[in-house]
Tab-separated table of C-alpha atoms and ligand atoms in Angstrom:
chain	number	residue	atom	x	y	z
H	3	UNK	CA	-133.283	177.592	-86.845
H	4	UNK	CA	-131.554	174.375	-85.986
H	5	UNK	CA	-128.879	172.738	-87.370
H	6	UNK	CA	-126.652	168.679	-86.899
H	7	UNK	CA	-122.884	169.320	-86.393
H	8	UNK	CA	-121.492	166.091	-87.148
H	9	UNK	CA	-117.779	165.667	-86.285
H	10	UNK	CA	-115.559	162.039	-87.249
H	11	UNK	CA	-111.928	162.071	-87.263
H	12	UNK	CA	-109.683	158.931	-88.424
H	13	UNK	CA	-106.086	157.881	-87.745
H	14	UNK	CA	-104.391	156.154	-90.466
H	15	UNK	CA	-107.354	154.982	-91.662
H	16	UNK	CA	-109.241	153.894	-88.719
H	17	UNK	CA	-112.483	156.428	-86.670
H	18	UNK	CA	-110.828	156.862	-83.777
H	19	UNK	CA	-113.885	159.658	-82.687
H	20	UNK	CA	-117.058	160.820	-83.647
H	21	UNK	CA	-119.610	163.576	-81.953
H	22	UNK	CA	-122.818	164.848	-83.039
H	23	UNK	CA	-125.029	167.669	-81.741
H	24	UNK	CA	-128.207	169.563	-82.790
H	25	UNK	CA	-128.408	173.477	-81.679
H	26	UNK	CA	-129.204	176.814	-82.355
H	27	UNK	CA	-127.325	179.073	-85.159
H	28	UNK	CA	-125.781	181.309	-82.035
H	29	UNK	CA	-124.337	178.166	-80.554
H	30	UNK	CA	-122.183	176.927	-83.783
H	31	UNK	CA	-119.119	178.335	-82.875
H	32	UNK	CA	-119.023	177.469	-80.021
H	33	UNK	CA	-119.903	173.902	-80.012
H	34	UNK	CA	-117.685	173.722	-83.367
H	35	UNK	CA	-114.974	174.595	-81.108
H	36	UNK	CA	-115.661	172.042	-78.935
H	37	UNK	CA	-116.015	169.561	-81.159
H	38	UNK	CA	-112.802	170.107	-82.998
H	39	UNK	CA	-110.583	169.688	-80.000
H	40	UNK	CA	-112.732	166.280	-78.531
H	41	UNK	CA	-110.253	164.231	-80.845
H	42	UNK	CA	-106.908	163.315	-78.481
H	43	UNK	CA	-104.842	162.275	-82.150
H	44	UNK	CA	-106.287	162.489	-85.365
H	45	UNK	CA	-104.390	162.437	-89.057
H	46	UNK	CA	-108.008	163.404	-90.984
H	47	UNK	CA	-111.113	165.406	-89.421
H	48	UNK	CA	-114.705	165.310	-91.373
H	49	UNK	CA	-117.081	167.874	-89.745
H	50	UNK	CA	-120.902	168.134	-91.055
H	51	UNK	CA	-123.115	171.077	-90.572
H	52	UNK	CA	-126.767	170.724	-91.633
H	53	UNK	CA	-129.708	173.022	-91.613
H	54	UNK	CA	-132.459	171.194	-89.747
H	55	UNK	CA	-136.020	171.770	-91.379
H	56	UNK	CA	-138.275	169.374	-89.044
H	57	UNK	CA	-136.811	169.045	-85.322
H	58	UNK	CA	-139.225	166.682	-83.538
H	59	UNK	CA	-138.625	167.127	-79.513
H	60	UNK	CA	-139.691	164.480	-77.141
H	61	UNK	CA	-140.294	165.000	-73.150
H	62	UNK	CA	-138.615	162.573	-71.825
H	63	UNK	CA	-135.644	159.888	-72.246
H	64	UNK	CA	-136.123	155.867	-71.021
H	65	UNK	CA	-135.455	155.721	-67.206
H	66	UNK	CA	-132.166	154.630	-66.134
H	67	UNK	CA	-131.327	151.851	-63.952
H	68	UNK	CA	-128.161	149.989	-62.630
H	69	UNK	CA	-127.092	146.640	-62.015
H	70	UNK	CA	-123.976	145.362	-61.136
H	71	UNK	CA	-122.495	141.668	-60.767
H	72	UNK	CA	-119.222	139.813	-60.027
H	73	UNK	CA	-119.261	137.585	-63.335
H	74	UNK	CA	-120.185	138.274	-66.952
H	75	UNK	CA	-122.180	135.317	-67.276
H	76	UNK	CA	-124.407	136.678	-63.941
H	77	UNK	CA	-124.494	139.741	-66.228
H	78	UNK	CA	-125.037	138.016	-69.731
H	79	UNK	CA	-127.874	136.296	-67.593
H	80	UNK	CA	-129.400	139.648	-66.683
H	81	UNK	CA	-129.517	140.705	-69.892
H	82	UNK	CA	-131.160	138.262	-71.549
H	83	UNK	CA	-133.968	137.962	-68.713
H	84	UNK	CA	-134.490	141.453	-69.198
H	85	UNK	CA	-134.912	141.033	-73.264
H	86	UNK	CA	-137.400	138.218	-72.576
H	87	UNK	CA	-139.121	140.968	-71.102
H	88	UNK	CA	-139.472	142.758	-74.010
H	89	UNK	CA	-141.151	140.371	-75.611
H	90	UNK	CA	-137.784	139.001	-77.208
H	91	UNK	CA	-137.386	135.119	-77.693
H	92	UNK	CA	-134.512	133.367	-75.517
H	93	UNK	CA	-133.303	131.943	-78.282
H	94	UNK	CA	-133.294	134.971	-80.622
H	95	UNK	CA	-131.948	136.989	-77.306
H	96	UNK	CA	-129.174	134.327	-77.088
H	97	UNK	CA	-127.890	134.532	-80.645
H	98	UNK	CA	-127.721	138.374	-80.248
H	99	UNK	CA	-125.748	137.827	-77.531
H	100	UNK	CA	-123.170	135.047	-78.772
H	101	UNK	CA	-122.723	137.900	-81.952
H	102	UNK	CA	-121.623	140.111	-79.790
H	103	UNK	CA	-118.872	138.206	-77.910
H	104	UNK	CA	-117.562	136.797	-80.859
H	105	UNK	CA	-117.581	140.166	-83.206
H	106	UNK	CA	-120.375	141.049	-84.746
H	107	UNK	CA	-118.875	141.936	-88.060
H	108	UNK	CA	-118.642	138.960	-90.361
H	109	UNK	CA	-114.984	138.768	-90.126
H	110	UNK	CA	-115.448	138.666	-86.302
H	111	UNK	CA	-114.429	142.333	-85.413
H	112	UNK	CA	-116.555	145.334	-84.592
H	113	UNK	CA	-119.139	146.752	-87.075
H	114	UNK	CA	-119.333	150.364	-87.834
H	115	UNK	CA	-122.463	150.551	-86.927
H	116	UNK	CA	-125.307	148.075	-85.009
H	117	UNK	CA	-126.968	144.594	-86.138
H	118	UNK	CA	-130.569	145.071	-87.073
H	119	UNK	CA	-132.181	141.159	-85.760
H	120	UNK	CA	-135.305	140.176	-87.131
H	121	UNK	CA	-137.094	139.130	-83.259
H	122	UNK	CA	-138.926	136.194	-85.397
H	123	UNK	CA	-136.499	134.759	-87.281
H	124	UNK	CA	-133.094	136.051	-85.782
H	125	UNK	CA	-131.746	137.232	-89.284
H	126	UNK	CA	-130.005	139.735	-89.650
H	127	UNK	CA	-131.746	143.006	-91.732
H	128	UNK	CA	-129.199	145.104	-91.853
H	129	UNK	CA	-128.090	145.558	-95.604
H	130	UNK	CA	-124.238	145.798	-94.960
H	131	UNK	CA	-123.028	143.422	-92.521
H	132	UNK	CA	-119.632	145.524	-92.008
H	133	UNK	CA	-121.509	148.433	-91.879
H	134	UNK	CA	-124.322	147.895	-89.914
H	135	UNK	CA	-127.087	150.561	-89.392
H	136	UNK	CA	-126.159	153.722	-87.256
H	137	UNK	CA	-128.615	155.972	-85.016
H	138	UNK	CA	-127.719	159.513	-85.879
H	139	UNK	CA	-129.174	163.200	-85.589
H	140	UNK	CA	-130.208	163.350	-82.253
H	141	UNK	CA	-129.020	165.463	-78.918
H	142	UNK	CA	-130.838	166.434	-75.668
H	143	UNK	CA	-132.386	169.824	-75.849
H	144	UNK	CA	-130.052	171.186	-73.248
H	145	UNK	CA	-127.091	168.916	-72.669
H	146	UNK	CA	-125.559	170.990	-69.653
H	147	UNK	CA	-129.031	170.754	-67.598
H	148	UNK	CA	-128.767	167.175	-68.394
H	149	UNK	CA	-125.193	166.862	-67.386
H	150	UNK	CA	-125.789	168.278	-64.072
H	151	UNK	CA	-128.819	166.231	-63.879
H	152	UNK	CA	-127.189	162.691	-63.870
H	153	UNK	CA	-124.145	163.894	-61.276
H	154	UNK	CA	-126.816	165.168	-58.875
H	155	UNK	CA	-128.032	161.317	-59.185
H	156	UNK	CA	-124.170	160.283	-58.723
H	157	UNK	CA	-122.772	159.359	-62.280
H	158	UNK	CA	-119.037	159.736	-61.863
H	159	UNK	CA	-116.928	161.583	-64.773
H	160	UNK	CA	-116.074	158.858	-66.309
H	161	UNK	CA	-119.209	157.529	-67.146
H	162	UNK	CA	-121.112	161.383	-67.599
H	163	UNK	CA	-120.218	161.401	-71.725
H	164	UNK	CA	-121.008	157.755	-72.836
H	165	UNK	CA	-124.311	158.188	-70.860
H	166	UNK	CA	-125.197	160.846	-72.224
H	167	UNK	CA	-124.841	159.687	-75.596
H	168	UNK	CA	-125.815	156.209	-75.196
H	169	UNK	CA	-128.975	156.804	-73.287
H	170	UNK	CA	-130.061	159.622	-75.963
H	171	UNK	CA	-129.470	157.292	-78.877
H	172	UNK	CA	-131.222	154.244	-76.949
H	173	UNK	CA	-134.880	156.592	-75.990
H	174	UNK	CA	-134.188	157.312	-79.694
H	175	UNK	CA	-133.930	153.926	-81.257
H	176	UNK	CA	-137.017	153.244	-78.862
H	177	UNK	CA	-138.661	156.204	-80.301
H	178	UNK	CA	-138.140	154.725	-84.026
H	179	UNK	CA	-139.450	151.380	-83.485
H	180	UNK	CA	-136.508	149.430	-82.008
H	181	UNK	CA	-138.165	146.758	-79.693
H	182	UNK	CA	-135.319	146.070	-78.140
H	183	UNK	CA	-131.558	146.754	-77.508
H	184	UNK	CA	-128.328	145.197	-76.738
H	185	UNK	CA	-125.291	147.120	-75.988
H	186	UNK	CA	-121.346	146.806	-74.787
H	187	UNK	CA	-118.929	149.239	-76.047
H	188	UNK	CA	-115.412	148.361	-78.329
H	189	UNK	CA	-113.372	150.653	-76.335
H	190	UNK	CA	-110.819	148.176	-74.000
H	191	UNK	CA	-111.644	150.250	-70.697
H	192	UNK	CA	-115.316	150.087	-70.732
H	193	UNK	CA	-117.374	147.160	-69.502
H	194	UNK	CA	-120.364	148.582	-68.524
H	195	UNK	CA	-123.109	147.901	-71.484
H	196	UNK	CA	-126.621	147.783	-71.542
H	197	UNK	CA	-130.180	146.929	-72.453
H	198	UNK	CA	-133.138	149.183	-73.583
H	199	UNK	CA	-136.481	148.852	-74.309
H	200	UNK	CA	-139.977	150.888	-74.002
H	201	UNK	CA	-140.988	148.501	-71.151
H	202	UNK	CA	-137.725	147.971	-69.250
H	203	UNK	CA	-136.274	151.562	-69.835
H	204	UNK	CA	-132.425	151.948	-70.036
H	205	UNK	CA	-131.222	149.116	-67.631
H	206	UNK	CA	-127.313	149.563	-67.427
H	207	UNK	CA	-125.241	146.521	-66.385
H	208	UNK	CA	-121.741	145.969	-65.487
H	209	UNK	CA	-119.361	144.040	-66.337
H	210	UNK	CA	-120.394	142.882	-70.225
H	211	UNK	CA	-116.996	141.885	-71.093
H	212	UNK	CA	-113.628	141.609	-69.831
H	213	UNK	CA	-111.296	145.060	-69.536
H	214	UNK	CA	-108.526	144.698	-72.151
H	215	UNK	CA	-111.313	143.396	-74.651
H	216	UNK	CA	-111.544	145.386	-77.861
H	217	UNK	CA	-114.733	143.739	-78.952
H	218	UNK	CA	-118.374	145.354	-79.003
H	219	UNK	CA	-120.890	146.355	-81.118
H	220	UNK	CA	-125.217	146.835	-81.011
H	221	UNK	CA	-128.100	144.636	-81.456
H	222	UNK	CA	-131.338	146.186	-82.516
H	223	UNK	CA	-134.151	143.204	-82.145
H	224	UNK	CA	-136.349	144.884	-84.698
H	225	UNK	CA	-139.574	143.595	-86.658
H	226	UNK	CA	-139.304	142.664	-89.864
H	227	UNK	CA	-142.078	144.614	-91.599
H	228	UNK	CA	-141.946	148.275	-91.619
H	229	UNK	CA	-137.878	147.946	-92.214
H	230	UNK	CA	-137.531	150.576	-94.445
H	231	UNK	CA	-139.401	153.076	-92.466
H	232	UNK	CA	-137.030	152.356	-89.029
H	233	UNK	CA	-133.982	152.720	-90.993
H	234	UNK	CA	-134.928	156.046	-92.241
H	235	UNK	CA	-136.191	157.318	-88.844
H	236	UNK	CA	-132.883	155.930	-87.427
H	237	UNK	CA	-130.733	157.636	-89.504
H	238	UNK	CA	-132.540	160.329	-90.857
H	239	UNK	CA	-135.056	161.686	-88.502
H	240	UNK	CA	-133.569	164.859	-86.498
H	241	UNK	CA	-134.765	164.052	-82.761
H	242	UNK	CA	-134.071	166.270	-79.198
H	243	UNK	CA	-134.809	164.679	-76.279
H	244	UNK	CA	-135.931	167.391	-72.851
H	245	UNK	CA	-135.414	165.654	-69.623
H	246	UNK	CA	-134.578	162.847	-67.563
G	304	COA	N1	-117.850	154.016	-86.198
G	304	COA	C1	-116.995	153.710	-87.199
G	304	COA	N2	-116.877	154.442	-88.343
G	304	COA	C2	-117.656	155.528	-88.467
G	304	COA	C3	-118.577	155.898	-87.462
G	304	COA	C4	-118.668	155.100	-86.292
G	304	COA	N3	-119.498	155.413	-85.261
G	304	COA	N4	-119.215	157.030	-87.852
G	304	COA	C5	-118.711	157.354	-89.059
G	304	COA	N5	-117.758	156.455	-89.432
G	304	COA	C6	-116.908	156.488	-90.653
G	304	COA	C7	-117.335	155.345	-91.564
G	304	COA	O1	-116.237	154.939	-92.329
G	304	COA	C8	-118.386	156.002	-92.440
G	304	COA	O2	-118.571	155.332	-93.656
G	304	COA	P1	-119.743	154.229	-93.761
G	304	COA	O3	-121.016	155.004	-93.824
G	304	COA	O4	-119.441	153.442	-94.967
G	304	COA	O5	-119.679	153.395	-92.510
G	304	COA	C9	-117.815	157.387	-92.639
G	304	COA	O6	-117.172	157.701	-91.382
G	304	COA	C10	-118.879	158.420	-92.942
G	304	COA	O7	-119.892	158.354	-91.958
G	304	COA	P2	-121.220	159.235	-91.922
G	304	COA	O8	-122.347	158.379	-91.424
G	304	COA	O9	-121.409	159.940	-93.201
G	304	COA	O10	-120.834	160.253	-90.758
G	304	COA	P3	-121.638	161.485	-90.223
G	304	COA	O11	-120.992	162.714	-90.684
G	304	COA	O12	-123.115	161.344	-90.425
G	304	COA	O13	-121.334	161.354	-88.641
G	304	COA	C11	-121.180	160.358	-86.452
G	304	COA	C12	-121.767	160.240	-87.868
G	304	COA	C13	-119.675	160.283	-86.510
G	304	COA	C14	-121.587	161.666	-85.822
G	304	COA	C15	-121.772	159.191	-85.634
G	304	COA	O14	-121.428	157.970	-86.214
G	304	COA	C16	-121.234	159.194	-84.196
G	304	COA	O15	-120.182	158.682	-83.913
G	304	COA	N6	-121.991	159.809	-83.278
G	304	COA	C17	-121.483	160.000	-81.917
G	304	COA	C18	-122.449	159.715	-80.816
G	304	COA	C19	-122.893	158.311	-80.855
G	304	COA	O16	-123.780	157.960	-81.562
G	304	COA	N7	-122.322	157.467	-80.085
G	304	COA	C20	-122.777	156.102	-80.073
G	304	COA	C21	-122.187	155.424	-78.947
G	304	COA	S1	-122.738	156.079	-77.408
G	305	AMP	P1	-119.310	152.596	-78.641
G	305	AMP	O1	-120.439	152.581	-77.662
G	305	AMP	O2	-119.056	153.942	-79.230
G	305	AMP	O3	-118.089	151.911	-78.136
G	305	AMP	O4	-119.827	151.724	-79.866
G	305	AMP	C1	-120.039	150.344	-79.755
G	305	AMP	C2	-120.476	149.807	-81.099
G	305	AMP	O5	-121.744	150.364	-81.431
G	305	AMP	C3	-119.569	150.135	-82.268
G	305	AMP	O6	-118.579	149.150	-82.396
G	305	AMP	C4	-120.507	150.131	-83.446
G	305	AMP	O7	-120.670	148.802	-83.896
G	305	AMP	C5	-121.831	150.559	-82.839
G	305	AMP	N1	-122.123	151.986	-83.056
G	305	AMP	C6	-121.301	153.060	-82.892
G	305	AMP	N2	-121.945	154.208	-83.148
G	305	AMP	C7	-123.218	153.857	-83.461
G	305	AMP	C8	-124.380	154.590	-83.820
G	305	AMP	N3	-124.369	155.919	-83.927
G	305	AMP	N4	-125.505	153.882	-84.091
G	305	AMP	C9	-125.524	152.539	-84.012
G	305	AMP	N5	-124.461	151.801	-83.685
G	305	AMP	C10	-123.332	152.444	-83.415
């Protein structure tokens, strides 16, 4: 039997952290433990535990690759190249991208969750545009092996967590339909972002932004038919991913 811990915790009003895993009844305590202390300052803690009834398990995640430049734009150029790729118009890749420098929510900030893009008409799907659509209950089947997997290949500390995450949620989104995905994180200190696809894997890409900026967010480029269906895979379809 499986069940999705879910942890969020706020501070004065604002998610300051959130964790999920999937595992085995023996492992709850434990990984409730965990989760409880990953918060560094927190004024309100929600924690979720659900009983699992159909746990789908796929091999393997989207390969990883790296690619680092001296300027954004070089980057910003990258990434769009790499969404043509995929199938995804310049044009339609290019408005994804200006969203996400100026904020995607429609006050200009960050969303709490990512911008679903129609990749024929560039319109946004997503029924709350504050909100956005999130990518939830999924985890690797063994997160340790995994761990030690990506230092052997020379991931450094800093980046081991957000990878892990990141590249689980991106084979997932790929998994539910996403065609394509644009990525750079809110948090100040991290620049490095990314774009995913079936085709192109999990192509990280450094720098995305400026350090010091607070702004970031997701793109899914997404068909337009069938939207109903991706949203409930997204967010509702429990998902472990085996290897590398
Ligand atoms: N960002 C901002 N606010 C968030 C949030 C996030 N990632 N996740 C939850 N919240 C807040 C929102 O206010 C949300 O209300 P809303 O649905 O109106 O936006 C409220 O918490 C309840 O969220 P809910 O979806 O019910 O939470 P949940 O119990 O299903 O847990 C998390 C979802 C926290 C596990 C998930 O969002 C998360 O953070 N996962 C961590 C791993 C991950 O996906 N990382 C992505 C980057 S690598
Ligand atoms: P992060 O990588 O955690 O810095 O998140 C970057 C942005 O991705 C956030 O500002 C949200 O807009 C969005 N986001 C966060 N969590 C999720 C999720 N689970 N699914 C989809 N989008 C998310």
């Amino acid at each position: 039997m499986f069940y999705s811990i879910r942890m969020r915790a706020e501070l004065k009003g604002d998610h300051v952290s959130g964790a999920e895993r999937i595992v085995r009844a023996e492992e709850l305590d434990k990984v409730l433990k965990a989760l409880l202390r990953r918060p560094r300052e927190y004024d309100r803690m929600n924690i979720t535990i659900e009983k699992i009834e159909n746990l789908l398990c796929i091999p393997k995640a989207l390969p990883i690759y790296s690619h680092d430049f001296k300027r954004i734009e070089e980057a910003h150029d990258f990434a769009i190249s790499l969404l043509k790729r995929e199938g995804i118009r310049e044009d339609i890749a290019l408005r994804g991208l200006e969203l996400l420098k100026r904020g995607p929510s429609p006050k200009g900030g960050n969303m709490r969750g990512a911008v679903l893009m129609d990749i024929e008409s560039g319109e946004r799907l997503e029924p709350d545009k504050e909100r956005g659509i999130r990518t939830v209950r999924f985890d690797w089947k063994n997160r340790n092996k995994i761990k030690e997997l990506l230092k052997e290949r020379g991931i450094k500390r800093f980046y081991l967590e957000r990878l892990l995450d990141a590249l689980a949620l991106a084979t997932k989104n790929v998994y539910c339909g996403v065609i394509a995905e644009l990525c750079w994180s809110d948090d100040p200190e991290y620049t490095t972002g990314y774009v995913a696809g079936r085709n192109i894997g999990y192509v990280r890409i450094k720098p995305m932004k400026e350090e010091g900026n607070p702004i970031g967010g997701r793109i899914y480029f997404v068909k337009g038919e069938g939207l109903e269906n991706l949203i409930n895979c997204l967010e509702g379809t429990p998902l472990l991913i085996e290897d590398l």
